[in-house]
PDB file of C-alpha atoms in Angstrom:
ATOM      1  CA  MET A1068      51.013  28.757  23.704  1.00  0.00           C
ATOM      2  CA  VAL A1069      49.821  27.805  27.189  1.00  0.00           C
ATOM      3  CA  ARG A1070      46.926  25.364  27.199  1.00  0.00           C
ATOM      4  CA  ASP A1071      44.303  25.098  29.906  1.00  0.00           C
ATOM      5  CA  THR A1072      43.927  21.311  30.104  1.00  0.00           C
ATOM      6  CA  ILE A1073      40.958  20.292  32.248  1.00  0.00           C
ATOM      7  CA  VAL A1074      39.858  16.749  33.118  1.00  0.00           C
ATOM      8  CA  ARG A1075      36.124  16.330  33.749  1.00  0.00           C
ATOM      9  CA  THR A1076      33.854  13.357  34.249  1.00  0.00           C
ATOM     10  CA  GLY A1077      30.518  13.099  32.526  1.00  0.00           C
ATOM     11  CA  GLN A1078      27.603  10.859  31.724  1.00  0.00           C
ATOM     12  CA  CYS A1079      24.525  10.435  29.584  1.00  0.00           C
ATOM     13  CA  HIS A1080      21.078  11.247  31.031  1.00  0.00           C
ATOM     14  CA  CYS A1081      20.334   7.780  32.421  1.00  0.00           C
ATOM     15  CA  GLY A1082      23.881   7.202  33.692  1.00  0.00           C
ATOM     16  CA  ALA A1083      24.492   4.023  31.675  1.00  0.00           C
ATOM     17  CA  VAL A1084      27.457   5.714  29.953  1.00  0.00           C
ATOM     18  CA  ARG A1085      30.114   7.369  32.125  1.00  0.00           C
ATOM     19  CA  PHE A1086      33.311   8.868  30.810  1.00  0.00           C
ATOM     20  CA  GLU A1087      36.272  11.058  31.611  1.00  0.00           C
ATOM     21  CA  ALA A1088      37.216  13.793  29.141  1.00  0.00           C
ATOM     22  CA  THR A1089      40.565  15.533  28.998  1.00  0.00           C
ATOM     23  CA  LEU A1090      39.748  18.895  27.458  1.00  0.00           C
ATOM     24  CA  SER A1091      43.020  19.840  25.786  1.00  0.00           C
ATOM     25  CA  ASP A1092      42.273  23.560  25.795  1.00  0.00           C
ATOM     26  CA  GLY A1093      39.810  23.649  28.650  1.00  0.00           C
ATOM     27  CA  PHE A1094      36.611  25.461  27.766  1.00  0.00           C
ATOM     28  CA  ASN A1095      38.395  27.796  25.309  1.00  0.00           C
ATOM     29  CA  SER A1096      37.300  25.552  22.410  1.00  0.00           C
ATOM     30  CA  ILE A1097      33.558  25.887  23.151  1.00  0.00           C
ATOM     31  CA  ARG A1098      31.384  26.097  20.039  1.00  0.00           C
ATOM     32  CA  ARG A1099      28.219  25.270  18.149  1.00  0.00           C
ATOM     33  CA  CYS A1100      27.882  24.321  14.484  1.00  0.00           C
ATOM     34  CA  THR A1101      25.384  25.109  11.721  1.00  0.00           C
ATOM     35  CA  CYS A1102      25.528  21.792   9.818  1.00  0.00           C
ATOM     36  CA  SER A1103      22.171  20.044   9.395  1.00  0.00           C
ATOM     37  CA  TYR A1104      22.872  17.520  12.121  1.00  0.00           C
ATOM     38  CA  CYS A1105      24.317  19.862  14.751  1.00  0.00           C
ATOM     39  CA  ARG A1106      21.560  22.375  14.064  1.00  0.00           C
ATOM     40  CA  MET A1107      18.933  19.754  14.946  1.00  0.00           C
ATOM     41  CA  ARG A1108      20.907  18.341  17.886  1.00  0.00           C
ATOM     42  CA  GLY A1109      21.635  21.771  19.382  1.00  0.00           C
ATOM     43  CA  ALA A1110      24.610  20.751  21.516  1.00  0.00           C
ATOM     44  CA  VAL A1111      27.357  23.069  22.729  1.00  0.00           C
ATOM     45  CA  VAL A1112      30.702  21.254  22.579  1.00  0.00           C
ATOM     46  CA  VAL A1113      34.340  21.486  23.691  1.00  0.00           C
ATOM     47  CA  MET A1114      37.342  19.595  22.314  1.00  0.00           C
ATOM     48  CA  ALA A1115      39.315  16.601  23.530  1.00  0.00           C
ATOM     49  CA  GLU A1116      42.261  15.204  21.588  1.00  0.00           C
ATOM     50  CA  MET A1117      42.526  11.586  20.388  1.00  0.00           C
ATOM     51  CA  GLY A1118      42.776   9.442  23.516  1.00  0.00           C
ATOM     52  CA  GLY A1119      41.193  12.239  25.563  1.00  0.00           C
ATOM     53  CA  ILE A1120      37.946  10.350  26.153  1.00  0.00           C
ATOM     54  CA  LYS A1121      38.126   7.433  28.542  1.00  0.00           C
ATOM     55  CA  LEU A1122      34.973   5.356  28.954  1.00  0.00           C
ATOM     56  CA  LEU A1123      34.466   4.485  32.620  1.00  0.00           C
ATOM     57  CA  GLN A1124      31.319   2.408  32.064  1.00  0.00           C
ATOM     58  CA  GLY A1125      28.729   1.660  29.422  1.00  0.00           C
ATOM     59  CA  GLU A1126      30.861   1.184  26.318  1.00  0.00           C
ATOM     60  CA  ASP A1127      28.379  -1.521  25.308  1.00  0.00           C
ATOM     61  CA  ALA A1128      25.523   1.008  25.688  1.00  0.00           C
ATOM     62  CA  LEU A1129      27.035   3.447  23.174  1.00  0.00           C
ATOM     63  CA  THR A1130      25.748   3.490  19.636  1.00  0.00           C
ATOM     64  CA  THR A1131      27.019   5.564  16.711  1.00  0.00           C
ATOM     65  CA  TYR A1132      25.606   7.590  13.856  1.00  0.00           C
ATOM     66  CA  ARG A1133      27.392   8.713  10.688  1.00  0.00           C
ATOM     67  CA  PHE A1134      26.040  10.805   7.829  1.00  0.00           C
ATOM     68  CA  HIS A1135      27.183  12.634   4.660  1.00  0.00           C
ATOM     69  CA  THR A1136      30.813  11.500   4.165  1.00  0.00           C
ATOM     70  CA  GLY A1137      30.671   9.109   7.141  1.00  0.00           C
ATOM     71  CA  SER A1138      33.975  10.367   8.559  1.00  0.00           C
ATOM     72  CA  ALA A1139      32.476  11.938  11.699  1.00  0.00           C
ATOM     73  CA  GLN A1140      31.318   9.377  14.236  1.00  0.00           C
ATOM     74  CA  HIS A1141      28.631  10.573  16.677  1.00  0.00           C
ATOM     75  CA  PHE A1142      28.204   8.604  19.937  1.00  0.00           C
ATOM     76  CA  PHE A1143      24.882   8.206  21.802  1.00  0.00           C
ATOM     77  CA  CYS A1144      23.572   6.232  24.731  1.00  0.00           C
ATOM     78  CA  SER A1145      21.367   3.488  23.273  1.00  0.00           C
ATOM     79  CA  TYR A1146      19.078   3.689  26.313  1.00  0.00           C
ATOM     80  CA  CYS A1147      18.340   7.392  26.839  1.00  0.00           C
ATOM     81  CA  GLY A1148      19.438   8.660  23.408  1.00  0.00           C
ATOM     82  CA  ILE A1149      21.734  11.418  24.704  1.00  0.00           C
ATOM     83  CA  TYR A1150      24.636  12.462  22.475  1.00  0.00           C
ATOM     84  CA  THR A1151      27.829  12.369  24.548  1.00  0.00           C
ATOM     85  CA  HIS A1152      30.585  13.118  21.999  1.00  0.00           C
ATOM     86  CA  HIS A1153      31.729  12.721  18.422  1.00  0.00           C
ATOM     87  CA  GLN A1154      34.898  12.297  16.419  1.00  0.00           C
ATOM     88  CA  ARG A1155      35.202  15.398  14.262  1.00  0.00           C
ATOM     89  CA  ARG A1156      35.162  15.391  10.479  1.00  0.00           C
ATOM     90  CA  SER A1157      37.459  18.385   9.967  1.00  0.00           C
ATOM     91  CA  ASP A1158      40.094  16.924  12.294  1.00  0.00           C
ATOM     92  CA  THR A1159      39.607  13.254  13.131  1.00  0.00           C
ATOM     93  CA  THR A1160      42.242  13.529  15.900  1.00  0.00           C
ATOM     94  CA  LEU A1161      39.760  15.640  17.885  1.00  0.00           C
ATOM     95  CA  TYR A1162      36.575  14.698  19.702  1.00  0.00           C
ATOM     96  CA  ALA A1163      33.808  17.184  20.435  1.00  0.00           C
ATOM     97  CA  VAL A1164      32.280  16.595  23.885  1.00  0.00           C
ATOM     98  CA  ASN A1165      28.727  17.646  24.757  1.00  0.00           C
ATOM     99  CA  VAL A1166      29.199  20.127  27.640  1.00  0.00           C
ATOM    100  CA  ALA A1167      25.710  19.286  28.946  1.00  0.00           C
ATOM    101  CA  CYS A1168      27.002  15.774  29.738  1.00  0.00           C
ATOM    102  CA  LEU A1169      29.921  17.035  31.838  1.00  0.00           C
ATOM    103  CA  ASP A1170      29.346  16.824  35.590  1.00  0.00           C
ATOM    104  CA  GLY A1171      28.608  20.251  37.075  1.00  0.00           C
ATOM    105  CA  ILE A1172      28.590  22.037  33.685  1.00  0.00           C
ATOM    106  CA  SER A1173      25.682  23.429  31.680  1.00  0.00           C
ATOM    107  CA  PRO A1174      25.628  25.060  28.251  1.00  0.00           C
ATOM    108  CA  PHE A1175      23.991  27.973  30.078  1.00  0.00           C
ATOM    109  CA  ASP A1176      27.165  28.547  32.096  1.00  0.00           C
ATOM    110  CA  PHE A1177      28.637  30.276  29.037  1.00  0.00           C
ATOM    111  CA  ALA A1178      27.435  33.750  28.115  1.00  0.00           C
ATOM    112  CA  GLU A1179      28.608  33.255  24.520  1.00  0.00           C
ATOM    113  CA  ALA A1180      29.568  30.373  22.253  1.00  0.00           C
ATOM    114  CA  PRO A1181      31.003  30.861  18.761  1.00  0.00           C
ATOM    115  CA  VAL A1182      28.923  29.226  16.031  1.00  0.00           C
ATOM    116  CA  MET A1183      30.962  27.661  13.240  1.00  0.00           C
ATOM    117  CA  ASP A1184      29.766  27.415   9.626  1.00  0.00           C
ATOM    118  CA  GLY A1185      29.214  23.681   9.193  1.00  0.00           C
ATOM    119  CA  VAL A1186      26.926  24.177   6.187  1.00  0.00           C
ATOM    120  CA  ASN A1187      29.992  25.295   4.215  1.00  0.00           C
ATOM    121  CA  HIS A1188      32.326  22.755   5.813  1.00  0.00           C
ATOM    122  CA  THR A1189      36.034  23.275   5.263  1.00  0.00           C
ATOM    123  CA  ASN A1190      36.399  19.697   3.965  1.00  0.00           C
ATOM    124  CA  ASP A1191      33.846  20.484   1.237  1.00  0.00           C
ATOM    125  CA  THR A1192      34.983  23.988   0.314  1.00  0.00           C
ATOM    126  CA  GLY A1193      38.745  23.745   0.854  1.00  0.00           C
ATOM    127  CA  LYS A1194      38.537  27.096   2.634  1.00  0.00           C
ATOM    128  CA  PRO A1195      39.264  27.755   6.335  1.00  0.00           C
ATOM    129  CA  THR A1196      36.396  27.239   8.770  1.00  0.00           C
ATOM    130  CA  ARG A1197      34.283  30.367   8.927  1.00  0.00           C
ATOM    131  CA  ARG A1198      32.595  31.673  12.046  1.00  0.00           C
ATOM    132  CA  ALA A1199      28.892  32.001  11.284  1.00  0.00           C
ATOM    133  CA  GLY A1200      27.927  33.911  14.417  1.00  0.00           C
ATOM    134  CA  THR A1201      27.628  33.806  18.174  1.00  0.00           C
ATOM    135  CA  LEU A1202      25.117  32.042  20.406  1.00  0.00           C
ATOM    136  CA  ARG A1203      24.332  34.126  23.485  1.00  0.00           C
ATOM    137  CA  PHE A1204      22.642  33.252  26.745  1.00  0.00           C
ATOM    138  CA  ILE A1205      21.212  36.174  28.668  1.00  0.00           C
ATOM    139  CA  PRO A1206      19.721  35.070  31.999  1.00  0.00           C
ATOM    140  CA  ALA A1207      16.418  36.561  33.100  1.00  0.00           C
ATOM    141  CA  HIS A1208      16.617  38.637  36.252  1.00  0.00           C
TER     142      HIS A1208
END
């Protein structure tokens, strides 16, 4: 399998946190999730493998949030509150990166993003992750 590794820089809204993300499969891993937290947060994410996020500045500005089992660690800027990335629960060797934080990228650059069923999480059900649907962006003309 050929992977489309892409390295992008990114930041939170206020710029206190800057990072570099090595997206192990480029933008092919784009997705949303239906779990209670992701549903409220509304971020579109892509994956970086363990070691694929390098903080360039603002490590001291990052704060974390954990819920439910506590295995997923969600990172936020403590100044502006923007979610930059999180360590995934279903595979703790992967980080999900908020595409809206990547320089020159917007969630609206993608016509479609798969939506994964986080309500029935694979770690709770023992079943493979199910695709719940598709998020579509249709620009006005």
